[in-house]
PDB file of C-alpha atoms and ligand atoms in Angstrom:
ATOM      1  CA  MET A  84      21.251  -0.613  19.515  1.00 33.00           C
ATOM      2  CA  SER A  85      19.260  -2.305  16.775  1.00 35.00           C
ATOM      3  CA  ASP A  86      20.984  -3.662  13.681  1.00 35.00           C
ATOM      4  CA  ALA A  87      19.239  -0.979  11.700  1.00 35.00           C
ATOM      5  CA  ALA A  88      20.534   1.799  13.926  1.00 33.00           C
ATOM      6  CA  SER A  89      24.039   0.389  13.839  1.00 35.00           C
ATOM      7  CA  GLY A  90      24.066   0.915  10.069  1.00 33.00           C
ATOM      8  CA  GLU A  91      25.133  -2.703   9.450  1.00 34.00           C
ATOM      9  CA  SER A  92      23.896  -4.150   6.191  1.00 35.00           C
ATOM     10  CA  LEU A  93      20.932  -6.251   7.234  1.00 37.00           C
ATOM     11  CA  SER A  94      20.828  -8.036   3.927  1.00 34.00           C
ATOM     12  CA  THR A  95      23.928  -9.900   5.007  1.00 32.00           C
ATOM     13  CA  VAL A  96      23.716 -10.058   8.801  1.00 34.00           C
ATOM     14  CA  THR A  97      22.997 -13.321  10.511  1.00 32.00           C
ATOM     15  CA  TYR A  98      19.616 -13.684  12.053  1.00 33.00           C
ATOM     16  CA  LEU A  99      18.487 -15.685  15.046  1.00 35.00           C
ATOM     17  CA  GLY A 100      15.593 -17.727  13.697  1.00 34.00           C
ATOM     18  CA  ALA A 101      12.537 -18.884  15.637  1.00 36.00           C
ATOM     19  CA  ASP A 102      14.214 -22.266  16.108  1.00 37.00           C
ATOM     20  CA  SER A 103      17.102 -20.451  17.810  1.00 35.00           C
ATOM     21  CA  THR A 104      19.604 -21.428  15.138  1.00 36.00           C
ATOM     22  CA  LEU A 105      21.766 -18.782  13.547  1.00 37.00           C
ATOM     23  CA  SER A 106      21.017 -18.512   9.862  1.00 38.00           C
ATOM     24  CA  PRO A 107      21.543 -15.960   7.096  1.00 42.00           C
ATOM     25  CA  SER A 108      18.703 -13.469   7.027  1.00 71.00           C
ATOM     26  CA  PRO A 109      16.221 -14.931   4.558  1.00 79.00           C
ATOM     27  CA  HIS A 110      13.351 -13.643   6.658  1.00 94.00           C
ATOM     28  CA  VAL A 111      13.907  -9.926   6.306  1.00 96.00           C
ATOM     29  CA  GLY A 112      13.017  -7.701   3.391  1.00 96.00           C
ATOM     30  CA  PHE A 113      12.851  -4.002   2.710  1.00 97.00           C
ATOM     31  CA  GLY A 114       9.917  -1.862   1.604  1.00 98.00           C
ATOM     32  CA  ILE A 115       9.491   1.794   0.707  1.00 98.00           C
ATOM     33  CA  ASP A 116       6.091   3.487   0.492  1.00 98.00           C
ATOM     34  CA  ILE A 117       5.973   6.634  -1.625  1.00 97.00           C
ATOM     35  CA  GLY A 118       3.137   8.913  -0.582  1.00 94.00           C
ATOM     36  CA  GLY A 119       2.114  12.472  -1.331  1.00 90.00           C
ATOM     37  CA  SER A 120       3.669  13.901   1.830  1.00 92.00           C
ATOM     38  CA  GLY A 121       6.247  11.336   2.916  1.00 96.00           C
ATOM     39  CA  VAL A 122       8.515   8.592   1.609  1.00 98.00           C
ATOM     40  CA  LYS A 123       8.790   5.894   4.277  1.00 98.00           C
ATOM     41  CA  GLY A 124      10.938   2.808   4.466  1.00 98.00           C
ATOM     42  CA  ALA A 125      11.613  -0.011   6.889  1.00 97.00           C
ATOM     43  CA  ILE A 126      13.150  -3.425   7.261  1.00 97.00           C
ATOM     44  CA  VAL A 127      10.383  -6.006   7.465  1.00 97.00           C
ATOM     45  CA  ASP A 128      10.351  -9.377   9.178  1.00 97.00           C
ATOM     46  CA  LEU A 129       8.599 -11.424   6.504  1.00 97.00           C
ATOM     47  CA  ARG A 130       7.605 -14.144   8.970  1.00 96.00           C
ATOM     48  CA  THR A 131       5.451 -11.783  11.008  1.00 96.00           C
ATOM     49  CA  GLY A 132       4.853  -8.735   8.808  1.00 97.00           C
ATOM     50  CA  GLU A 133       6.358  -6.525  11.515  1.00 96.00           C
ATOM     51  CA  PHE A 134       9.060  -3.926  11.210  1.00 97.00           C
ATOM     52  CA  VAL A 135      12.546  -4.708  12.446  1.00 95.00           C
ATOM     53  CA  GLY A 136      13.272  -1.467  14.305  1.00 94.00           C
ATOM     54  CA  GLU A 137      11.766   1.883  13.407  1.00 96.00           C
ATOM     55  CA  ARG A 138      10.666   3.060   9.991  1.00 97.00           C
ATOM     56  CA  HIS A 139      12.460   6.064   8.476  1.00 98.00           C
ATOM     57  CA  ARG A 140      10.527   8.897   6.840  1.00 98.00           C
ATOM     58  CA  ILE A 141      11.676  11.728   4.582  1.00 98.00           C
ATOM     59  CA  ASP A 142       9.351  14.438   3.232  1.00 97.00           C
ATOM     60  CA  THR A 143       8.332  13.790  -0.366  1.00 96.00           C
ATOM     61  CA  PRO A 144      10.406  16.198  -2.456  1.00 96.00           C
ATOM     62  CA  ARG A 145       8.638  19.025  -4.258  1.00 95.00           C
ATOM     63  CA  PRO A 146       8.180  18.712  -7.117  1.00 95.00           C
ATOM     64  CA  ALA A 147       7.973  14.927  -6.682  1.00 96.00           C
ATOM     65  CA  THR A 148       9.735  14.148  -9.951  1.00 96.00           C
ATOM     66  CA  PRO A 149      10.952  10.584 -10.550  1.00 97.00           C
ATOM     67  CA  ASP A 150      14.639  11.444 -10.122  1.00 97.00           C
ATOM     68  CA  ALA A 151      14.075  13.448  -6.929  1.00 97.00           C
ATOM     69  CA  VAL A 152      11.970  10.665  -5.394  1.00 98.00           C
ATOM     70  CA  ALA A 153      14.433   7.946  -6.422  1.00 98.00           C
ATOM     71  CA  LYS A 154      17.226   9.891  -4.701  1.00 98.00           C
ATOM     72  CA  VAL A 155      15.180   9.972  -1.492  1.00 98.00           C
ATOM     73  CA  CYS A 156      14.690   6.197  -1.742  1.00 98.00           C
ATOM     74  CA  ARG A 157      18.466   5.788  -1.830  1.00 98.00           C
ATOM     75  CA  GLU A 158      18.781   8.016   1.250  1.00 98.00           C
ATOM     76  CA  ILE A 159      16.333   5.746   3.027  1.00 98.00           C
ATOM     77  CA  THR A 160      18.170   2.525   2.192  1.00 97.00           C
ATOM     78  CA  ASP A 161      21.456   4.214   3.172  1.00 96.00           C
ATOM     79  CA  HIS A 162      19.943   5.216   6.513  1.00 96.00           C
ATOM     80  CA  PHE A 163      19.608   1.506   7.314  1.00 95.00           C
ATOM     81  CA  GLY A 164      22.785   0.420   5.547  1.00 95.00           C
ATOM     82  CA  TRP A 165      20.492  -1.824   3.500  1.00 95.00           C
ATOM     83  CA  THR A 166      22.057  -3.163   0.298  1.00 94.00           C
ATOM     84  CA  GLY A 167      19.575  -5.913  -0.585  1.00 95.00           C
ATOM     85  CA  PRO A 168      16.472  -5.976  -2.796  1.00 96.00           C
ATOM     86  CA  VAL A 169      13.888  -3.228  -2.354  1.00 97.00           C
ATOM     87  CA  GLY A 170      10.138  -3.164  -2.953  1.00 98.00           C
ATOM     88  CA  ILE A 171       8.684   0.257  -3.702  1.00 98.00           C
ATOM     89  CA  THR A 172       5.071   1.429  -3.849  1.00 98.00           C
ATOM     90  CA  LEU A 173       3.705   4.163  -6.082  1.00 97.00           C
ATOM     91  CA  PRO A 174       0.159   5.560  -6.145  1.00 96.00           C
ATOM     92  CA  THR A 175      -0.032   4.703  -9.835  1.00 96.00           C
ATOM     93  CA  VAL A 176      -0.731   1.905 -12.267  1.00 97.00           C
ATOM     94  CA  VAL A 177       2.491  -0.051 -12.855  1.00 97.00           C
ATOM     95  CA  ARG A 178       2.435  -2.567 -15.695  1.00 97.00           C
ATOM     96  CA  ASP A 179       5.490  -4.277 -17.167  1.00 95.00           C
ATOM     97  CA  GLY A 180       7.533  -1.951 -14.946  1.00 96.00           C
ATOM     98  CA  ILE A 181       6.140   1.140 -16.671  1.00 97.00           C
ATOM     99  CA  VAL A 182       4.236   3.772 -14.680  1.00 97.00           C
ATOM    100  CA  ARG A 183       0.996   4.228 -16.570  1.00 95.00           C
ATOM    101  CA  SER A 184      -0.992   6.793 -14.592  1.00 91.00           C
ATOM    102  CA  ALA A 185      -0.397   9.762 -12.316  1.00 90.00           C
ATOM    103  CA  ALA A 186      -3.640  10.692 -10.565  1.00 86.00           C
ATOM    104  CA  ASN A 187      -2.247  11.874  -7.218  1.00 84.00           C
ATOM    105  CA  ILE A 188       1.447  12.271  -8.019  1.00 89.00           C
ATOM    106  CA  ASP A 189       3.589  14.520 -10.243  1.00 93.00           C
ATOM    107  CA  GLU A 190       2.467  13.974 -13.827  1.00 94.00           C
ATOM    108  CA  SER A 191       6.065  13.533 -14.999  1.00 96.00           C
ATOM    109  CA  TRP A 192       5.792   9.929 -13.693  1.00 97.00           C
ATOM    110  CA  CYS A 193       3.455   8.939 -16.506  1.00 96.00           C
ATOM    111  CA  GLY A 194       5.231   6.660 -19.002  1.00 97.00           C
ATOM    112  CA  VAL A 195       8.382   6.330 -16.880  1.00 97.00           C
ATOM    113  CA  ASP A 196      10.261   3.012 -16.809  1.00 97.00           C
ATOM    114  CA  SER A 197      10.500   2.299 -13.075  1.00 96.00           C
ATOM    115  CA  GLN A 198      13.674   0.210 -13.444  1.00 96.00           C
ATOM    116  CA  GLU A 199      15.436   3.040 -15.265  1.00 97.00           C
ATOM    117  CA  VAL A 200      14.452   5.514 -12.551  1.00 97.00           C
ATOM    118  CA  PHE A 201      15.226   3.429  -9.466  1.00 97.00           C
ATOM    119  CA  GLY A 202      17.927   1.103 -10.846  1.00 96.00           C
ATOM    120  CA  PRO A 203      20.915   3.500 -11.012  1.00 96.00           C
ATOM    121  CA  PRO A 204      20.376   5.362  -7.717  1.00 97.00           C
ATOM    122  CA  LEU A 205      19.761   2.077  -5.922  1.00 96.00           C
ATOM    123  CA  GLY A 206      22.942   0.592  -7.349  1.00 94.00           C
ATOM    124  CA  GLY A 207      21.427  -1.959  -9.690  1.00 88.00           C
ATOM    125  CA  ARG A 208      19.971  -4.208  -6.961  1.00 93.00           C
ATOM    126  CA  ALA A 209      16.624  -6.004  -7.483  1.00 94.00           C
ATOM    127  CA  VAL A 210      13.765  -3.503  -7.304  1.00 97.00           C
ATOM    128  CA  THR A 211      10.061  -4.268  -7.603  1.00 97.00           C
ATOM    129  CA  VAL A 212       7.687  -1.346  -8.054  1.00 98.00           C
ATOM    130  CA  ILE A 213       4.045  -1.984  -7.199  1.00 98.00           C
ATOM    131  CA  ASN A 214       0.845   0.027  -6.849  1.00 98.00           C
ATOM    132  CA  ASP A 215       0.423   1.233  -3.253  1.00 97.00           C
ATOM    133  CA  ALA A 216      -2.989  -0.358  -2.683  1.00 98.00           C
ATOM    134  CA  ASP A 217      -1.878  -3.652  -4.232  1.00 98.00           C
ATOM    135  CA  ALA A 218       1.030  -3.691  -1.782  1.00 98.00           C
ATOM    136  CA  ALA A 219      -1.270  -2.942   1.153  1.00 98.00           C
ATOM    137  CA  GLY A 220      -3.565  -5.733  -0.034  1.00 97.00           C
ATOM    138  CA  LEU A 221      -0.749  -8.292  -0.166  1.00 97.00           C
ATOM    139  CA  ALA A 222       0.185  -7.419   3.414  1.00 98.00           C
ATOM    140  CA  GLU A 223      -3.381  -7.434   4.739  1.00 97.00           C
ATOM    141  CA  LEU A 224      -4.135 -10.758   3.096  1.00 96.00           C
ATOM    142  CA  ARG A 225      -1.129 -12.456   4.624  1.00 96.00           C
ATOM    143  CA  TYR A 226      -0.836 -10.799   8.020  1.00 96.00           C
ATOM    144  CA  GLY A 227      -3.939  -8.685   8.607  1.00 92.00           C
ATOM    145  CA  GLY A 228      -7.674  -8.397   8.044  1.00 83.00           C
ATOM    146  CA  GLY A 229      -7.809 -11.005   5.247  1.00 84.00           C
ATOM    147  CA  ARG A 230      -5.624 -13.703   6.692  1.00 87.00           C
ATOM    148  CA  ASP A 231      -8.512 -15.979   7.654  1.00 85.00           C
ATOM    149  CA  VAL A 232     -10.077 -15.854   4.194  1.00 85.00           C
ATOM    150  CA  GLU A 233      -9.012 -18.909   2.237  1.00 79.00           C
ATOM    151  CA  SER A 234     -11.069 -18.557  -0.912  1.00 87.00           C
ATOM    152  CA  GLY A 235     -13.332 -16.228  -2.822  1.00 93.00           C
ATOM    153  CA  THR A 236     -13.014 -12.606  -3.789  1.00 97.00           C
ATOM    154  CA  VAL A 237     -11.619 -10.030  -1.374  1.00 97.00           C
ATOM    155  CA  ILE A 238     -11.341  -6.322  -2.107  1.00 98.00           C
ATOM    156  CA  LEU A 239      -9.080  -4.039  -0.080  1.00 98.00           C
ATOM    157  CA  LEU A 240      -9.762  -0.324  -0.381  1.00 98.00           C
ATOM    158  CA  THR A 241      -7.537   2.436   0.950  1.00 97.00           C
ATOM    159  CA  PHE A 242      -9.348   5.647   1.807  1.00 97.00           C
ATOM    160  CA  GLY A 243      -6.929   8.575   1.627  1.00 95.00           C
ATOM    161  CA  THR A 244      -6.279  11.311  -0.920  1.00 93.00           C
ATOM    162  CA  GLY A 245      -7.813   8.915  -3.408  1.00 95.00           C
ATOM    163  CA  ILE A 246      -9.357   5.459  -3.122  1.00 98.00           C
ATOM    164  CA  GLY A 247      -6.853   2.711  -3.815  1.00 98.00           C
ATOM    165  CA  SER A 248      -7.988  -0.835  -4.547  1.00 98.00           C
ATOM    166  CA  ALA A 249      -6.570  -4.341  -4.496  1.00 98.00           C
ATOM    167  CA  LEU A 250      -8.597  -7.267  -5.840  1.00 98.00           C
ATOM    168  CA  PHE A 251      -7.852 -10.851  -4.810  1.00 97.00           C
ATOM    169  CA  HIS A 252      -9.421 -14.106  -5.894  1.00 96.00           C
ATOM    170  CA  ASP A 253      -8.515 -17.251  -3.963  1.00 95.00           C
ATOM    171  CA  GLY A 254      -5.538 -15.332  -2.583  1.00 94.00           C
ATOM    172  CA  GLY A 255      -4.208 -14.271  -6.004  1.00 95.00           C
ATOM    173  CA  LEU A 256      -3.812 -10.558  -6.757  1.00 96.00           C
ATOM    174  CA  VAL A 257      -5.338  -9.015  -9.879  1.00 97.00           C
ATOM    175  CA  PRO A 258      -3.105  -5.933 -10.020  1.00 97.00           C
ATOM    176  CA  ASN A 259      -3.864  -2.326 -10.952  1.00 98.00           C
ATOM    177  CA  THR A 260      -7.629  -2.415 -10.537  1.00 98.00           C
ATOM    178  CA  GLU A 261      -8.053   1.340  -9.871  1.00 98.00           C
ATOM    179  CA  PHE A 262     -11.607   1.003  -8.553  1.00 98.00           C
ATOM    180  CA  GLY A 263     -11.327   4.518  -7.142  1.00 98.00           C
ATOM    181  CA  HIS A 264     -11.711   5.810 -10.664  1.00 97.00           C
ATOM    182  CA  LEU A 265     -14.892   3.859 -11.451  1.00 97.00           C
ATOM    183  CA  GLU A 266     -17.694   6.285 -12.121  1.00 97.00           C
ATOM    184  CA  ILE A 267     -20.762   5.967  -9.979  1.00 97.00           C
ATOM    185  CA  GLY A 268     -23.683   8.155 -10.989  1.00 94.00           C
ATOM    186  CA  GLY A 269     -21.371  10.233 -13.180  1.00 96.00           C
ATOM    187  CA  ARG A 270     -18.660  10.857 -10.554  1.00 97.00           C
ATOM    188  CA  GLU A 271     -15.508   8.949  -9.754  1.00 97.00           C
ATOM    189  CA  ALA A 272     -15.727   6.886  -6.571  1.00 98.00           C
ATOM    190  CA  GLU A 273     -12.738   8.690  -5.048  1.00 97.00           C
ATOM    191  CA  ALA A 274     -14.322  12.097  -5.666  1.00 97.00           C
ATOM    192  CA  ARG A 275     -17.383  10.798  -3.806  1.00 97.00           C
ATOM    193  CA  ALA A 276     -15.919   8.941  -0.864  1.00 98.00           C
ATOM    194  CA  SER A 277     -12.154   9.323  -0.324  1.00 97.00           C
ATOM    195  CA  ALA A 278     -11.000  10.580   3.078  1.00 97.00           C
ATOM    196  CA  LYS A 279      -9.942  13.775   1.283  1.00 96.00           C
ATOM    197  CA  ALA A 280     -13.486  14.266  -0.046  1.00 97.00           C
ATOM    198  CA  ARG A 281     -14.704  14.011   3.550  1.00 98.00           C
ATOM    199  CA  ASP A 282     -12.169  16.603   4.722  1.00 97.00           C
ATOM    200  CA  ASP A 283     -12.869  18.918   1.777  1.00 98.00           C
ATOM    201  CA  HIS A 284     -16.606  18.889   2.477  1.00 97.00           C
ATOM    202  CA  GLY A 285     -16.361  18.772   6.265  1.00 98.00           C
ATOM    203  CA  TRP A 286     -18.633  15.695   6.385  1.00 98.00           C
ATOM    204  CA  SER A 287     -19.300  13.884   9.646  1.00 98.00           C
ATOM    205  CA  LEU A 288     -18.339  10.214   9.752  1.00 98.00           C
ATOM    206  CA  LYS A 289     -22.047   9.420   9.530  1.00 98.00           C
ATOM    207  CA  LYS A 290     -22.520  11.444   6.352  1.00 98.00           C
ATOM    208  CA  TRP A 291     -19.293  10.113   4.842  1.00 98.00           C
ATOM    209  CA  SER A 292     -20.263   6.518   5.645  1.00 98.00           C
ATOM    210  CA  ARG A 293     -23.367   6.967   3.428  1.00 98.00           C
ATOM    211  CA  LYS A 294     -21.081   7.931   0.536  1.00 98.00           C
ATOM    212  CA  VAL A 295     -18.853   4.927   1.230  1.00 98.00           C
ATOM    213  CA  SER A 296     -21.888   2.615   1.364  1.00 98.00           C
ATOM    214  CA  ARG A 297     -22.948   3.777  -2.102  1.00 98.00           C
ATOM    215  CA  VAL A 298     -19.481   3.051  -3.463  1.00 98.00           C
ATOM    216  CA  LEU A 299     -19.338  -0.389  -1.814  1.00 98.00           C
ATOM    217  CA  GLU A 300     -22.820  -1.266  -3.097  1.00 98.00           C
ATOM    218  CA  HIS A 301     -21.631  -0.483  -6.606  1.00 98.00           C
ATOM    219  CA  TYR A 302     -18.538  -2.676  -6.205  1.00 98.00           C
ATOM    220  CA  GLU A 303     -20.508  -5.557  -4.754  1.00 98.00           C
ATOM    221  CA  ARG A 304     -22.963  -5.500  -7.646  1.00 97.00           C
ATOM    222  CA  ILE A 305     -20.051  -5.969 -10.033  1.00 97.00           C
ATOM    223  CA  PHE A 306     -17.676  -8.267  -8.112  1.00 97.00           C
ATOM    224  CA  SER A 307     -19.744 -10.108  -5.451  1.00 97.00           C
ATOM    225  CA  PRO A 308     -16.839 -10.104  -2.972  1.00 97.00           C
ATOM    226  CA  ALA A 309     -16.843 -12.169   0.213  1.00 96.00           C
ATOM    227  CA  LEU A 310     -15.152  -9.375   2.143  1.00 97.00           C
ATOM    228  CA  PHE A 311     -14.064  -5.753   1.963  1.00 98.00           C
ATOM    229  CA  ILE A 312     -11.005  -4.633   3.909  1.00 97.00           C
ATOM    230  CA  ALA A 313     -10.991  -0.905   4.646  1.00 97.00           C
ATOM    231  CA  GLY A 314      -7.532   0.653   4.848  1.00 96.00           C
ATOM    232  CA  GLY A 315      -6.002   4.098   4.875  1.00 94.00           C
ATOM    233  CA  GLY A 316      -5.578   6.408   7.867  1.00 91.00           C
ATOM    234  CA  ILE A 317      -9.321   6.597   8.508  1.00 94.00           C
ATOM    235  CA  SER A 318      -9.441   2.830   9.161  1.00 94.00           C
ATOM    236  CA  ARG A 319      -8.065   3.720  12.602  1.00 93.00           C
ATOM    237  CA  LYS A 320     -11.564   5.022  13.373  1.00 95.00           C
ATOM    238  CA  GLY A 321     -13.151   1.962  11.747  1.00 96.00           C
ATOM    239  CA  ASP A 322     -15.079   1.047  14.889  1.00 97.00           C
ATOM    240  CA  GLN A 323     -16.909   4.398  14.573  1.00 97.00           C
ATOM    241  CA  TRP A 324     -17.949   4.262  10.922  1.00 98.00           C
ATOM    242  CA  ILE A 325     -17.849   0.650   9.705  1.00 98.00           C
ATOM    243  CA  PRO A 326     -20.963  -0.252  11.798  1.00 98.00           C
ATOM    244  CA  MET A 327     -22.839   2.580  10.020  1.00 98.00           C
ATOM    245  CA  LEU A 328     -22.275   1.138   6.541  1.00 98.00           C
ATOM    246  CA  THR A 329     -25.419  -0.188   4.858  1.00 98.00           C
ATOM    247  CA  ASN A 330     -23.960  -2.336   2.065  1.00 98.00           C
ATOM    248  CA  GLU A 331     -24.358  -6.133   2.229  1.00 98.00           C
ATOM    249  CA  THR A 332     -20.816  -7.515   2.179  1.00 98.00           C
ATOM    250  CA  PRO A 333     -18.935  -7.618   5.500  1.00 97.00           C
ATOM    251  CA  VAL A 334     -16.342  -4.875   5.944  1.00 97.00           C
ATOM    252  CA  VAL A 335     -13.362  -5.188   8.303  1.00 96.00           C
ATOM    253  CA  ALA A 336     -10.791  -2.554   9.150  1.00 96.00           C
ATOM    254  CA  ALA A 337      -7.264  -3.139   7.913  1.00 96.00           C
ATOM    255  CA  ARG A 338      -5.097  -4.365  10.780  1.00 95.00           C
ATOM    256  CA  LEU A 339      -1.678  -3.252   9.649  1.00 94.00           C
ATOM    257  CA  ARG A 340      -2.705   0.378   9.281  1.00 82.00           C
ATOM    258  CA  ASN A 341       0.049   2.602   7.941  1.00 87.00           C
ATOM    259  CA  THR A 342       2.643  -0.181   7.778  1.00 95.00           C
ATOM    260  CA  ALA A 343       0.819  -2.209   5.106  1.00 97.00           C
ATOM    261  CA  GLY A 344       2.345  -0.482   2.060  1.00 97.00           C
ATOM    262  CA  ILE A 345       5.905  -0.982   3.273  1.00 98.00           C
ATOM    263  CA  VAL A 346       5.249  -4.588   4.285  1.00 98.00           C
ATOM    264  CA  GLY A 347       3.534  -5.425   0.981  1.00 98.00           C
ATOM    265  CA  ALA A 348       6.353  -3.818  -1.007  1.00 98.00           C
ATOM    266  CA  ALA A 349       8.892  -5.944   0.863  1.00 98.00           C
ATOM    267  CA  MET A 350       6.765  -9.039   0.136  1.00 97.00           C
ATOM    268  CA  ALA A 351       6.507  -8.152  -3.562  1.00 97.00           C
ATOM    269  CA  VAL A 352      10.259  -7.982  -4.107  1.00 96.00           C
ATOM    270  CA  ASP A 353      10.875 -11.007  -1.900  1.00 95.00           C
ATOM    271  CA  GLU A 354       8.426 -13.024  -4.000  1.00 94.00           C
ATOM    272  CA  GLY A 355       9.923 -11.699  -7.241  1.00 91.00           C
ATOM    273  CA  LEU A 356       6.585 -10.271  -8.374  1.00 90.00           C
ATOM    274  CA  ARG A 357       6.711  -8.542 -11.732  1.00 83.00           C
ATOM    275  CA  MET A 358       3.968  -5.984 -12.028  1.00 81.00           C
TER     276      MET A 358
HETATM  277  C1  BGC B 231      -4.528   6.144  -7.847  1.00 51.21           C
HETATM  278  C2  BGC B 231      -4.232   4.716  -7.435  1.00 51.21           C
HETATM  279  C3  BGC B 231      -3.790   4.664  -5.995  1.00 51.21           C
HETATM  280  C4  BGC B 231      -4.805   5.357  -5.097  1.00 51.21           C
HETATM  281  C5  BGC B 231      -4.356   5.422  -3.661  1.00 51.21           C
HETATM  282  C6  BGC B 231      -5.561   6.709  -6.889  1.00 51.21           C
HETATM  283  O1  BGC B 231      -5.858   8.016  -7.247  1.00 51.21           O
HETATM  284  O2  BGC B 231      -5.034   6.193  -9.166  1.00 51.21           O
HETATM  285  O3  BGC B 231      -3.233   4.171  -8.271  1.00 51.21           O
HETATM  286  O4  BGC B 231      -3.650   3.335  -5.594  1.00 51.21           O
HETATM  287  O5  BGC B 231      -5.052   6.678  -5.560  1.00 51.21           O
HETATM  288  O6  BGC B 231      -3.154   6.102  -3.530  1.00 51.21           O
END
């Protein structure tokens, strides 16, 4: 049975390090990814960016009010017996710990102090709340599609219900960029080219890739990135549509796929990031 399944608190268990010495567990963290349909959490090995055991998923409560979602987060940490720090993603702008937008989440989140919402149900432990795409970007830059890029500007985009963005320069994150809401020809990028827009219109990958190319061309005119990393569920089919893109900057598929948010959240709290 894994430590997670045994319900033992992994924030205090000993851990057999790569050098085969027993040490406290400084290498594991915990991340929770809050999405429109599911809230998912896992213990993360911060040396490799891999999960320790399985992730645990609970349906996002309806309505997805802050208190209801925070309660689910507690259920997830309890599932693992995890009592240590927790990183949490939200599909919103988070600045100075305050949720400042609510595009694809219950509007009651807008203006909420994330520490006040998550602090009490999570028992006052350290909690870092970070935008979902920023978290995915942190994970991809360290463990995934961006790990070979040492300098320059890298933009990760997540194609899902919306378009999430994470902007990095020389490895440093510029948080809360919200490129999905940039208007291109009078329409928001995410209305043009999210995976949801493709589903809603029934576009083929070929047709959708033309919309994505237009969005990427706009971003490259403004930011001159060295690389785009394409994330979100549709990155699984990246080999089918990335070669059809016509923009200039290289595009690679995210490697961590649907684990990136959880991994990046665990990194954010481990590194004491304050968003
Ligand atoms: C939100 C972003 C989020 C993205 C992906 C957008 O609609 O404004 O904050 O990162 O969706 O979930």
